[in-house]
Coordinates of C-alpha atoms and ligand atoms in Angstrom, one line a residue:
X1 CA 102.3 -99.6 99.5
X2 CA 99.1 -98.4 98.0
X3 CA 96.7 -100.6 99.0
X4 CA 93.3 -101.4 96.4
X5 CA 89.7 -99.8 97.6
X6 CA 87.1 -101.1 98.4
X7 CA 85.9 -100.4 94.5
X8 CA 89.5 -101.9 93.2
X9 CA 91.4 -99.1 92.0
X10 CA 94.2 -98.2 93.7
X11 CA 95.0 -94.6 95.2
X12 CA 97.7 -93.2 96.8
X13 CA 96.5 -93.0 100.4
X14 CA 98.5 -94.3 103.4
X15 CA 97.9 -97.5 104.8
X16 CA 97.4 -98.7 108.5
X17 CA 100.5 -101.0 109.3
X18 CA 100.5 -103.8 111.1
X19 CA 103.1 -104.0 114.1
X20 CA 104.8 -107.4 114.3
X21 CA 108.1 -108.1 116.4
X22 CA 109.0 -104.5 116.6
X23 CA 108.4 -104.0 112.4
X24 CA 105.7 -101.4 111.5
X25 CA 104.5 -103.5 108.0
X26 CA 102.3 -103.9 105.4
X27 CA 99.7 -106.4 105.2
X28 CA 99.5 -109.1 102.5
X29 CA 95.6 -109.4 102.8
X30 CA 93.6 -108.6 99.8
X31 CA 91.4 -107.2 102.1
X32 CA 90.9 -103.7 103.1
X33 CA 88.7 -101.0 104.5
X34 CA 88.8 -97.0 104.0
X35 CA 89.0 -95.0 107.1
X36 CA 87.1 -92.5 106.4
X37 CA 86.6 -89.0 107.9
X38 CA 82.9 -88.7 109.1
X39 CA 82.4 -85.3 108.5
X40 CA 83.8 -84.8 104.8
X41 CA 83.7 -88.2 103.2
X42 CA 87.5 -87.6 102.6
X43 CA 89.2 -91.1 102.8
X44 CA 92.1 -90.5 105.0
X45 CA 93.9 -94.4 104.9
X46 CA 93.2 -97.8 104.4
X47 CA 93.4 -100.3 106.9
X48 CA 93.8 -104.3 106.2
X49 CA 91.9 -107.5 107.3
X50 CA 94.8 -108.9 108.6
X51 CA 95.3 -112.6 108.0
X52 CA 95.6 -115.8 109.7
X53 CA 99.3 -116.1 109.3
X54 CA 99.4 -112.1 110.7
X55 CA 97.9 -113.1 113.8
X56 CA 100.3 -116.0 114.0
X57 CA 102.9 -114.2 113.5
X58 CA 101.5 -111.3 116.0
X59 CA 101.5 -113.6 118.9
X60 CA 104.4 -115.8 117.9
X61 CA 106.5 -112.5 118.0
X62 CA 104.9 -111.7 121.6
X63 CA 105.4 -115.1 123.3
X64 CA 109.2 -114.8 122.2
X65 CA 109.3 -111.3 123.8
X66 CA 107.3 -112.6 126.7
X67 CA 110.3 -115.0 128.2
X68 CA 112.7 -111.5 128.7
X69 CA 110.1 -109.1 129.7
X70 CA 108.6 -111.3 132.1
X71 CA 111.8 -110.8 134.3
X72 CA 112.4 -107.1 133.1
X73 CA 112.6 -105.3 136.3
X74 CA 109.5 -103.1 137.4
X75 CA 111.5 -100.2 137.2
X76 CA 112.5 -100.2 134.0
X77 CA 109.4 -101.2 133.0
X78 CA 108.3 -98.2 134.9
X79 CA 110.0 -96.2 133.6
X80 CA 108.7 -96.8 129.9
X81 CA 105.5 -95.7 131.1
X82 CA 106.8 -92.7 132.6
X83 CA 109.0 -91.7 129.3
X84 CA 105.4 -92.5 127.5
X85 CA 102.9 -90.1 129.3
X86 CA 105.4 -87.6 128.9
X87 CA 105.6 -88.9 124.6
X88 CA 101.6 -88.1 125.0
X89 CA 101.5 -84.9 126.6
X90 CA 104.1 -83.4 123.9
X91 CA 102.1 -84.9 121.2
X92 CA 98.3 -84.1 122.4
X93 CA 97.3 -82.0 119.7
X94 CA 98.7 -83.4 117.0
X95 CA 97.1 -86.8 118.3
X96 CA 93.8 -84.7 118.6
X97 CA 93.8 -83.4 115.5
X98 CA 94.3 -87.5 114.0
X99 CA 91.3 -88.3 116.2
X100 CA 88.6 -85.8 114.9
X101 CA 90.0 -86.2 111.6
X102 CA 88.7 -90.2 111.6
X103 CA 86.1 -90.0 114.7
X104 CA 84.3 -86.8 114.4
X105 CA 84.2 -85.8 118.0
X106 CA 85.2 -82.2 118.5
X107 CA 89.1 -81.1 119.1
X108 CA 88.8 -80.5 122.8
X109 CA 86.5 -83.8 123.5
X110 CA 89.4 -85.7 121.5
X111 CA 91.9 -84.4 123.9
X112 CA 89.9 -85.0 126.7
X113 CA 89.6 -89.3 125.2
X114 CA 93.5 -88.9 124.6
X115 CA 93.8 -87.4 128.5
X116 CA 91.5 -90.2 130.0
X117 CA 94.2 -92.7 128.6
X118 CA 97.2 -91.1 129.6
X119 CA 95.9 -90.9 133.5
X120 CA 96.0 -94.6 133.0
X121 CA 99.4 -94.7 131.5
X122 CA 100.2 -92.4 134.3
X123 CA 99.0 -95.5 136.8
X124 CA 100.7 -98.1 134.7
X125 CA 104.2 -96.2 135.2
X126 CA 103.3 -96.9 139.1
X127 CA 102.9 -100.0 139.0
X128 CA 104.9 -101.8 141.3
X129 CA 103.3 -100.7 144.3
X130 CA 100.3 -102.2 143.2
X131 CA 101.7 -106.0 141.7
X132 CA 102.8 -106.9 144.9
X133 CA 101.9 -110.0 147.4
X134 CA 101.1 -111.0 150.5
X135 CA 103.1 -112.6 153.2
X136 CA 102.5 -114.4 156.5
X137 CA 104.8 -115.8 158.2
X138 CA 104.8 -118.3 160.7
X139 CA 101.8 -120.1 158.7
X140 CA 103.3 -123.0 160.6
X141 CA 106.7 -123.9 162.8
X142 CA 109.2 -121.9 160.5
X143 CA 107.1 -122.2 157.8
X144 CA 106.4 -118.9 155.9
X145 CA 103.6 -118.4 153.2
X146 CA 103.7 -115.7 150.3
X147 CA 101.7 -114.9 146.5
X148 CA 103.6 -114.0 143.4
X149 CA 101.4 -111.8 141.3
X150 CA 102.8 -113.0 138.1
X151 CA 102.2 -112.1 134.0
X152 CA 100.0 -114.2 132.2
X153 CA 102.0 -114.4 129.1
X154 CA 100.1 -113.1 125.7
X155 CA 97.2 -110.6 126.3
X156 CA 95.0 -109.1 123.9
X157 CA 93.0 -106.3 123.1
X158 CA 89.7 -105.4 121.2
X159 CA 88.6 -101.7 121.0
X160 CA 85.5 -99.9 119.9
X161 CA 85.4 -97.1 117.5
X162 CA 84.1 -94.5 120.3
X163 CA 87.0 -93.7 122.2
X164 CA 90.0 -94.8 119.9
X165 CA 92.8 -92.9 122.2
X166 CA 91.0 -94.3 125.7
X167 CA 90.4 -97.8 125.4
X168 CA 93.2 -98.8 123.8
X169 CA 95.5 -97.0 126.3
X170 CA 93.0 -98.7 129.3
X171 CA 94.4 -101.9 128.0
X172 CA 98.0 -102.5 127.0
X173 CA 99.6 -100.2 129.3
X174 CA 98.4 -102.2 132.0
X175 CA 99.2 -105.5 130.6
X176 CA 102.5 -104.5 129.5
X177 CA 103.5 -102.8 132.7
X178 CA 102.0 -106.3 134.4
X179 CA 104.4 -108.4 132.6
X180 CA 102.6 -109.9 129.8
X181 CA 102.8 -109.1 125.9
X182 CA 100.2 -107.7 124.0
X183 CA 98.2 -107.9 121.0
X184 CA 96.0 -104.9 119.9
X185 CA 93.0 -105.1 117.6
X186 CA 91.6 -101.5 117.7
X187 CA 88.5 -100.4 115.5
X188 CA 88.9 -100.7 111.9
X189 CA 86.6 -97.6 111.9
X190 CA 89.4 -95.4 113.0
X191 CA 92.5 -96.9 113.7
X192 CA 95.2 -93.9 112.8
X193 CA 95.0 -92.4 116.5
X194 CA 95.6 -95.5 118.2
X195 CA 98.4 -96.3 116.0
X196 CA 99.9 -92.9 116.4
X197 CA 99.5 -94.1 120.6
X198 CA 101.5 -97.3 119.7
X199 CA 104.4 -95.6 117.5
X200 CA 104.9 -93.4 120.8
X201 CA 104.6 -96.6 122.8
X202 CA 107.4 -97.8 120.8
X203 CA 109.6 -94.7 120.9
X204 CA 108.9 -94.7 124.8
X205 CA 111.0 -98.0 124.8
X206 CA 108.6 -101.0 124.6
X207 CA 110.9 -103.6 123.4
X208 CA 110.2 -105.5 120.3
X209 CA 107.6 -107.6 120.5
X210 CA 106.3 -107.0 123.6
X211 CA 103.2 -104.9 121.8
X212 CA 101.7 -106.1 118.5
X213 CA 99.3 -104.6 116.5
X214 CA 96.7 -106.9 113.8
X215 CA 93.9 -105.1 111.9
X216 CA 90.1 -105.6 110.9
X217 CA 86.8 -107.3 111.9
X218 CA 84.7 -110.5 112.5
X219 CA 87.4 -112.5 111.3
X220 CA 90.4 -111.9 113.3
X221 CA 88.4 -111.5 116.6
X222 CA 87.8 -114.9 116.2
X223 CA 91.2 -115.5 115.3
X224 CA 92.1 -114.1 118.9
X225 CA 89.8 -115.7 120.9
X226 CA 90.3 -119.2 119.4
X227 CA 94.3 -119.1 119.7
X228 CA 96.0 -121.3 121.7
X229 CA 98.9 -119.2 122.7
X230 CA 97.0 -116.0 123.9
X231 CA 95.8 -116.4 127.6
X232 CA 93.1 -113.6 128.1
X233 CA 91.3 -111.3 126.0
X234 CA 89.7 -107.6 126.9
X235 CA 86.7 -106.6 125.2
X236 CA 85.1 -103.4 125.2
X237 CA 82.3 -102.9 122.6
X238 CA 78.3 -103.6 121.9
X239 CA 76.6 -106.2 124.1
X240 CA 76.0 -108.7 121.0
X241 CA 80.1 -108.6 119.7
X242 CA 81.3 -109.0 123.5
X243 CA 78.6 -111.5 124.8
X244 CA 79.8 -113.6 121.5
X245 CA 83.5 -113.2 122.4
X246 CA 83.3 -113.9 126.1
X247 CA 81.8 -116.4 125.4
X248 CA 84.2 -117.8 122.6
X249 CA 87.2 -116.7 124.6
X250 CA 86.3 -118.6 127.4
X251 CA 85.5 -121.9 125.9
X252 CA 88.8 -121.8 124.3
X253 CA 90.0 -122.0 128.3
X254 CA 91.0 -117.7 128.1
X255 CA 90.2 -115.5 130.7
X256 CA 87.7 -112.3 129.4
X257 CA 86.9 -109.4 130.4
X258 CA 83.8 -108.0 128.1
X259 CA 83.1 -104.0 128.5
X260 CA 79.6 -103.5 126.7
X261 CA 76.7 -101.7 125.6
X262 CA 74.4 -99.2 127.6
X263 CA 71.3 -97.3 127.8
X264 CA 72.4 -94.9 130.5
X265 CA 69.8 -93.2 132.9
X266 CA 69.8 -90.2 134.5
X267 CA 67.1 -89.4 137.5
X268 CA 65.6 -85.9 137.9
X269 CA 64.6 -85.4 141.4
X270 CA 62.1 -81.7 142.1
X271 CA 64.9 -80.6 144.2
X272 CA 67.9 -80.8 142.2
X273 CA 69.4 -77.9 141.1
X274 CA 67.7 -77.1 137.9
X275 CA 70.1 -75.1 135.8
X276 CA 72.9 -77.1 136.5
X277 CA 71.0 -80.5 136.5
X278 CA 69.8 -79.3 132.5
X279 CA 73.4 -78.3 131.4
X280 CA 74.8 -81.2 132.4
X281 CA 72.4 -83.4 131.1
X282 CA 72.5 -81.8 127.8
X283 CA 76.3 -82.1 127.9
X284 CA 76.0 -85.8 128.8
X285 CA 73.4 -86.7 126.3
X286 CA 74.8 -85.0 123.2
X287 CA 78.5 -84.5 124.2
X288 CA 80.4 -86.8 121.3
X289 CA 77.2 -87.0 119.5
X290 CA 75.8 -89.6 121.9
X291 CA 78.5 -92.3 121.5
X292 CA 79.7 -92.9 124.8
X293 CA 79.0 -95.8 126.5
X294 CA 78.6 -93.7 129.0
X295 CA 76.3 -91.1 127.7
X296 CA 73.0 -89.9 129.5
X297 CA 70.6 -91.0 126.7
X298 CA 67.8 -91.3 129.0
X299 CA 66.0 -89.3 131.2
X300 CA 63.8 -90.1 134.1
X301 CA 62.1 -87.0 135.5
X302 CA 60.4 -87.5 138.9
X303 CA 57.5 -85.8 139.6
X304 CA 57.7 -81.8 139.2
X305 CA 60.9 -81.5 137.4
X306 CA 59.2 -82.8 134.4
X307 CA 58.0 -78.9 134.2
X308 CA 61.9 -78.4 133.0
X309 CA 61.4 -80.3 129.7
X310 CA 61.1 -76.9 127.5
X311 CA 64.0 -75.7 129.4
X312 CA 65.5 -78.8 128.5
X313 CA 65.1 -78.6 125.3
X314 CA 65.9 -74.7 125.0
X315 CA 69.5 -75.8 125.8
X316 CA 69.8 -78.2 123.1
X317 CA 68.5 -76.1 120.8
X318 CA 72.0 -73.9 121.9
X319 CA 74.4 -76.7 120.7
X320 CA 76.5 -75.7 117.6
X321 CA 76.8 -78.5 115.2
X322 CA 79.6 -78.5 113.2
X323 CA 82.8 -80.5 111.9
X324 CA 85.0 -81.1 115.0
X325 CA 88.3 -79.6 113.9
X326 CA 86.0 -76.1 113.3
X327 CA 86.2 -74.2 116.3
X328 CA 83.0 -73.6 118.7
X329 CA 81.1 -76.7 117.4
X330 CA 79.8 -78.5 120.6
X331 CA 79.2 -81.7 118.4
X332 CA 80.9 -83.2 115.2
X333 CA 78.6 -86.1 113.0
X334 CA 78.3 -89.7 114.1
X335 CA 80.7 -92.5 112.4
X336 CA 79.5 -93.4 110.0
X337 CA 76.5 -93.5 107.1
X338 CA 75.4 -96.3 108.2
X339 CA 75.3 -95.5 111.7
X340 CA 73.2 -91.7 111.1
X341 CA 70.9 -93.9 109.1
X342 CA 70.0 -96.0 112.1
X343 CA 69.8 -92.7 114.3
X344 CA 67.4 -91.8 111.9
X345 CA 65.3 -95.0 111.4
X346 CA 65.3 -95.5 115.4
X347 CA 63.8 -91.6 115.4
X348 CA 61.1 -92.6 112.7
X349 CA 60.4 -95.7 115.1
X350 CA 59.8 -93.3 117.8
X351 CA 57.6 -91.2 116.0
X352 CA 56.0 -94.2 114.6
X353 CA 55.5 -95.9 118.0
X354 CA 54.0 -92.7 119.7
X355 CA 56.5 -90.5 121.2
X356 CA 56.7 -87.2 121.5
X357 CA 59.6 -85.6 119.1
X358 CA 60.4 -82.7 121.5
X359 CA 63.5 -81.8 119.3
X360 CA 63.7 -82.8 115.7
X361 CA 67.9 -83.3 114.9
X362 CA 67.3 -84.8 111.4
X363 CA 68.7 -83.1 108.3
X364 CA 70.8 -80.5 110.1
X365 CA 72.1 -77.8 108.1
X366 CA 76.0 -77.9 108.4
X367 CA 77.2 -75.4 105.7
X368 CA 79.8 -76.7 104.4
X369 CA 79.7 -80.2 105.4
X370 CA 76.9 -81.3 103.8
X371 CA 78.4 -84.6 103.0
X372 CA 78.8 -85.7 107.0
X373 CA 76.8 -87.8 109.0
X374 CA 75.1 -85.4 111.2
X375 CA 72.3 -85.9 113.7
X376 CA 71.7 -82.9 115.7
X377 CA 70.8 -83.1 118.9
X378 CA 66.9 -84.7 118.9
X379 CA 64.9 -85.3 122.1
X380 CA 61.9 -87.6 123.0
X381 CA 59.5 -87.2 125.9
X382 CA 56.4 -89.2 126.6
X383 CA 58.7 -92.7 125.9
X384 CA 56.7 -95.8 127.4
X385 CA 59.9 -98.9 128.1
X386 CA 58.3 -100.6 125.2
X387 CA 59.2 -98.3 122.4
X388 CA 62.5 -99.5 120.3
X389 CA 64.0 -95.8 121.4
X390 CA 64.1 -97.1 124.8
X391 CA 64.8 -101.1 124.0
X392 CA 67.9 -100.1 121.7
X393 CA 71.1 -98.0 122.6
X394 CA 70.6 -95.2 119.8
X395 CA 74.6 -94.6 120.6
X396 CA 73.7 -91.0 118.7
X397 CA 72.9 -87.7 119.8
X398 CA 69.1 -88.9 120.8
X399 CA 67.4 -88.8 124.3
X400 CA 64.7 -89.8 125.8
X401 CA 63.0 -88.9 128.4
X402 CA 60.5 -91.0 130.5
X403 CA 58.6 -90.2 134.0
X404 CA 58.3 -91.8 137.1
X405 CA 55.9 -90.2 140.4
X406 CA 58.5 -91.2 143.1
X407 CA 62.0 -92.3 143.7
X408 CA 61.5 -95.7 144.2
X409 CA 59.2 -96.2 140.9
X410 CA 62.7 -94.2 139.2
X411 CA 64.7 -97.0 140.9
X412 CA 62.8 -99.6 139.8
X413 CA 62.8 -98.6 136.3
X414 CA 66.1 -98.0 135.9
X415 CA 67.1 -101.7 137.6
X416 CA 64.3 -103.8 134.6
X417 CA 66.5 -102.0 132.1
X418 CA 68.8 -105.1 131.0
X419 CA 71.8 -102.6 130.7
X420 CA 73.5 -101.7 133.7
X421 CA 76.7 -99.4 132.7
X422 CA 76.5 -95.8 134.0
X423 CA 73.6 -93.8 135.8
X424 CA 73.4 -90.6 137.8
X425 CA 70.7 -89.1 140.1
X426 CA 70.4 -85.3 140.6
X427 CA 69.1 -84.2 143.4
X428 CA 70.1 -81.7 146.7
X429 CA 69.0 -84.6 149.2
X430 CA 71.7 -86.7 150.9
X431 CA 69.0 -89.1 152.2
X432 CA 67.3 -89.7 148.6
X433 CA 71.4 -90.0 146.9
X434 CA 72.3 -92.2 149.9
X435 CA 69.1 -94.3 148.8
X436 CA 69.8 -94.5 145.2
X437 CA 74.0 -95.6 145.3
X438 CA 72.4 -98.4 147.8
X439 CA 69.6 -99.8 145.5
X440 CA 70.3 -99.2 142.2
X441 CA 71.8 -102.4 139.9
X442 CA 74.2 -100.3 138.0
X443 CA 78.3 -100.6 137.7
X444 CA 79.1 -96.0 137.8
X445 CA 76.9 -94.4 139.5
X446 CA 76.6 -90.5 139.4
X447 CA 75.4 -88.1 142.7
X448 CA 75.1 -84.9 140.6
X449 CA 77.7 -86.2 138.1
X450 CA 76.3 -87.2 134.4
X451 CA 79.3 -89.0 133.2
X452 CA 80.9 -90.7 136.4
X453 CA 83.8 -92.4 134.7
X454 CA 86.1 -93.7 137.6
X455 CA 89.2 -92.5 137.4
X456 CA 92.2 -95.2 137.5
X457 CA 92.8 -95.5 140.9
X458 CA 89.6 -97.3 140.5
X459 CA 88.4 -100.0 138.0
X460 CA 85.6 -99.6 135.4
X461 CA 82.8 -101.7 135.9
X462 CA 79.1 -102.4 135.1
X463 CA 76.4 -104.7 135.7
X464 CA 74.1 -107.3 134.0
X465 CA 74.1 -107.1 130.1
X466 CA 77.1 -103.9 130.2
X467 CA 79.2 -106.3 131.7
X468 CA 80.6 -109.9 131.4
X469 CA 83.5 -111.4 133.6
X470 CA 84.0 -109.9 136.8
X471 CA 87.5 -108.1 136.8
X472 CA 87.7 -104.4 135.4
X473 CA 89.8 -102.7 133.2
X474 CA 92.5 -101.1 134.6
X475 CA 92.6 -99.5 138.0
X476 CA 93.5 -102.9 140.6
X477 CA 90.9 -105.2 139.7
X478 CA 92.9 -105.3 136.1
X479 CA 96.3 -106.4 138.0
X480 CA 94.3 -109.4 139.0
X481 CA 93.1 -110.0 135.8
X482 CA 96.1 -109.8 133.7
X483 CA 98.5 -111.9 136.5
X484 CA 97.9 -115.3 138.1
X485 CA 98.6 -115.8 141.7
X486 CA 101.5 -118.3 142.8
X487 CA 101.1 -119.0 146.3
X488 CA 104.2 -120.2 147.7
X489 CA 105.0 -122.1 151.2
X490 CA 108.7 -122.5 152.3
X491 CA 110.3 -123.7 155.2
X492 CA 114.4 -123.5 155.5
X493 CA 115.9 -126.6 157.8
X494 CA 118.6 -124.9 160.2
X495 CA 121.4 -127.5 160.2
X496 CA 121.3 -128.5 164.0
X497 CA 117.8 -129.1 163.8
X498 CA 116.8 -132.8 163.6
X499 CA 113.2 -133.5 161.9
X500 CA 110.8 -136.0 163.0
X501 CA 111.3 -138.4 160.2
X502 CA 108.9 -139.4 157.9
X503 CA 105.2 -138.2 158.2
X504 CA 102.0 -139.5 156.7
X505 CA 99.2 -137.5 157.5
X506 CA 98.5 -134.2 156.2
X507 CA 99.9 -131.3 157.8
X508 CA 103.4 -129.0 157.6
Ligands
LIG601 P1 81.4 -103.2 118.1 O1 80.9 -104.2 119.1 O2 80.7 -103.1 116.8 O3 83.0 -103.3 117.8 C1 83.9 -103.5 118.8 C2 85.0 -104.4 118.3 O4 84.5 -105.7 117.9 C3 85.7 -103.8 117.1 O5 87.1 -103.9 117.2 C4 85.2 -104.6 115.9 O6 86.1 -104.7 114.9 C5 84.8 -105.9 116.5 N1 83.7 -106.6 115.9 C6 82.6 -105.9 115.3 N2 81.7 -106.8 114.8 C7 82.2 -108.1 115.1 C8 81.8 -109.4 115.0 N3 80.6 -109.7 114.4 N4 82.5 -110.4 115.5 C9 83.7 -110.2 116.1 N5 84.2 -108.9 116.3 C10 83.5 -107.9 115.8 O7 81.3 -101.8 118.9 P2 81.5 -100.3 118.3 O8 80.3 -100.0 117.5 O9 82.9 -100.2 117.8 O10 81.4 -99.5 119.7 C11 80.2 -99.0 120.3 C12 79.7 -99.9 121.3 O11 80.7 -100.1 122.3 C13 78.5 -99.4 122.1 O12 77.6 -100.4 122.3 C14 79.0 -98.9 123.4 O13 78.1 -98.8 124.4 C15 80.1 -99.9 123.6 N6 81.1 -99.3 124.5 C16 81.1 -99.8 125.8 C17 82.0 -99.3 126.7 C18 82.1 -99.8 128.1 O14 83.1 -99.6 128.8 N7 81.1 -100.5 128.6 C19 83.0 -98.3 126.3 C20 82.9 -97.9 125.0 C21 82.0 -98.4 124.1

């Protein structure tokens, strides 16, 4: 089906399906979105607004599916996961190449989101080991107490346009390998990747209707947080869409888990080791064109090292911007128009509100790729908290850089920021990293790492506004989120044992 543009007309470009019950489908909505490469303009697909009745239909096909695979045996749920890293691996570069296409980040930084996901798909396919209970027995004369860890029922998912491969594979895998059934609402700014994940999902061996697939925006987020028959709802996104859901989610009586916005920190210290300290920090700030969550957007240089700023900016100045399917480019353009034109705008606010433009990345000249939204890399120094380059998350290839005389005056800054996602301290002292993982307020932390993503034998986390609910994706904090604990007491009469009749008070 050829679905109309946003102008009307009708092209023939593919269209995002929808995955109900098993059926990849198209939409009846009337309304649709281009996804649309950021680097040419070049509309690569539609994707719908999926409907009421879609959603309906989503979870009504995933609470059916839920009754068998709640009792499907962990191994052969196991081994879906183990037939679907191995789906990934063959298919890495073909799924890279969908992900730059649509996202702009550069071939080998798509492969390294697709590889992030698969490590958790990786820990899905072990689950067993980790979905187990507790026993004691003896609680009291013959009696024995144990907890079931068991599925939920319907699960969903809402993902963010920066890391389409990741998130998505930090959330149904997990679910799925849990129990539950899932329903997946990934970014209608570039869905094609994760819906390449999900056909491989499928040809892995998820049975039908176990994961579901709806499309678009405000309207069917809503959709899933109001609905009666989905029990919990991940999130990971900006602060304002995921404080709104949590809170939506919740009042409808689901359990959330909200992932959300950042203004990530990185502390200089004088004795860090300067030339690796300023690559990484280059990589980290402009890696992706700034839009990580986890990205080191700000800099706090302590005393001294603030003498490193022109070498600082000397490295930037090395970064080769360029389309990320052309080889050598270090970064590709940011989403979308509408997102350079707010990279911009916050930059004029900088210069506006008194900052020092160290590194001016308007207006880049791209050869032949005029058309895309690049921002090359642009840094600030001289930034005062008060300046909207500090207050907002830029989520571009911007960073700022503030200074503080002493540890503890870096500490303290860093903790009055209301974000609390990702931070890293550089430094060659034990003492002053020992003293920084103790005080500061902040979910990762980094000891001479810029970008200290926990791997999934741990959870993802974050504090204050980066965070709401207090279970993590994936990793074991996510088993306890996506099951509910049965706690069950039994005692077996022998038949030559004679009770003591009837008993009133409270006690086994
Ligand atoms: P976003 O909040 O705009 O969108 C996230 C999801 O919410 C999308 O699926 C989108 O369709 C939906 N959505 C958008 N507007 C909505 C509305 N008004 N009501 C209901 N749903 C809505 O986020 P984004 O721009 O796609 O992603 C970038 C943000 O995500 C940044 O703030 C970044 O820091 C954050 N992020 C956080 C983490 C983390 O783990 N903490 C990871 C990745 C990204």
């Amino acid at each position: 089906m050829n679905a109309p543009t946003a102008s009307g007309s009708t092209l023939s470009v593919p269209t995002v399906k929808l995955l109900i019950g098993g059926e990849f489908i198209d939409s009846r909505s009337t309304q649709w979105r281009d996804v649309v490469n950021p680097a040419t303009q070049a509309v690569l697909a539609r994707v719908p607004f999926a409907t009421p009745q879609e959603l309906d239909a989503a979870v009504g096909a995933a609470q059916t599916a839920f009754k068998t695979w709640r009792k499907t045996p962990i191994g052969v749920r196991a081994r879906i996961f183990l037939k679907y890293q191995q789906l990934i691996r063959e298919n890495m570069k073909p799924l890279a190449a969908i992900l730059t296409a649509e996202q702009g980040k550069t071939l080998p930084d798509a492969e390294g989101d697709i590889f992030r996901g698969l490590e958790v798909v990786e820990h899905a396919a072990n689950i067993g080991s980790l979905q187990m209970g507790e026993l004691a027995t003896n609680v009291a004369s013959g009696v024995d107490t144990f907890t079931l860890l068991q599925p939920l029922g319907v699960c969903a998912g809402i993902t963010p346009f920066n890391f389409p491969a990741m998130i998505p594979l930090w959330m149904f895998p997990m679910a799925i390998a849990t129990g539950n059934t899932f329903v997946l609402k990934p970014s209608e700014q570039d869905p094609m990747v994760t819906m390449r994940l999900v056909e491989l999902a499928i040809e892995a061996g998820v049975p039908k209707g176990v994961l579901n697939v709806v499309h678009g925006g405000e309207a069917i987020v809503n959709g899933i947080c109001d609905h009666p028959d989905i029990k919990a709802v991940s999130f990971v996104g900006s602060t304002k869409v995921g404080t709104h859901v949590y809170r939506r989610a919740t009042l409808a009586g689901k359990r959330a888990q909200c992932m959300m916005g950042a203004k990530n920190h990185a502390v200089i210290l004088p004795d860090a080791h300067k030339e690796q300290t300023l690559s990484q920090l280059v990589g980290a700030a402009f890696g992706a064109a700034g839009q990580r969550c986890m990205a080191a957007s700000t800099a706090v240089f302590v005393g001294e090292s603030q003498k490193w700023i022109p070498d600082l900016v000397a490295k930037a100045k090395t970064l080769k911007i360029n389309a990320g399917h052309e080889g050598g480019s270090d970064l590709g353009p940011v989403i979308s128009c509408s997102a350079r034109d707010r990279v911009t705008t916050l930059i004029e606010a900088g210069l506006r509100e008194g900052a020092t433009l160290e590194l001016d990345g308007r207006n880049p000249d791209v050869g032949a790729y005029g058309k895309g939204n690049f921002v090359g890399p642009t840094i600030f120094s001289n930034v005062k908290p008060s300046m909207s380059i500090y207050e907002q998350e830029i989520f571009g290839p911007v960073l700022v850089i503030l200074s503080a005389k002493t540890l503890d005056e870096a500490i303290e800054l860093v903790n009055s920021n209301p974000n609390g996602n990702g931070t890293a301290v550089f430094t060659q002292s034990g003492a002053a990293a020992r003293k920084f993982q103790e005080d500061i307020d902040v979910g990762q932390v980094g000891i001479n790492v810029p970008i200290p993503v926990p791997v999934p034998l741990f959870s993802f986390t974050g504090s204050r506004a980066s965070k709401l609910g207090d279970l993590g994706p994936y990793g074991k904090q996510v088993i306890l989120f996506y099951t509910q604990t049965k706690t069950v007491t039994q005692r077996w009469f022998e038949d030559d044992v004679v009770t003591g009749g009837v008993n009133t008070t409270i006690s086994l």
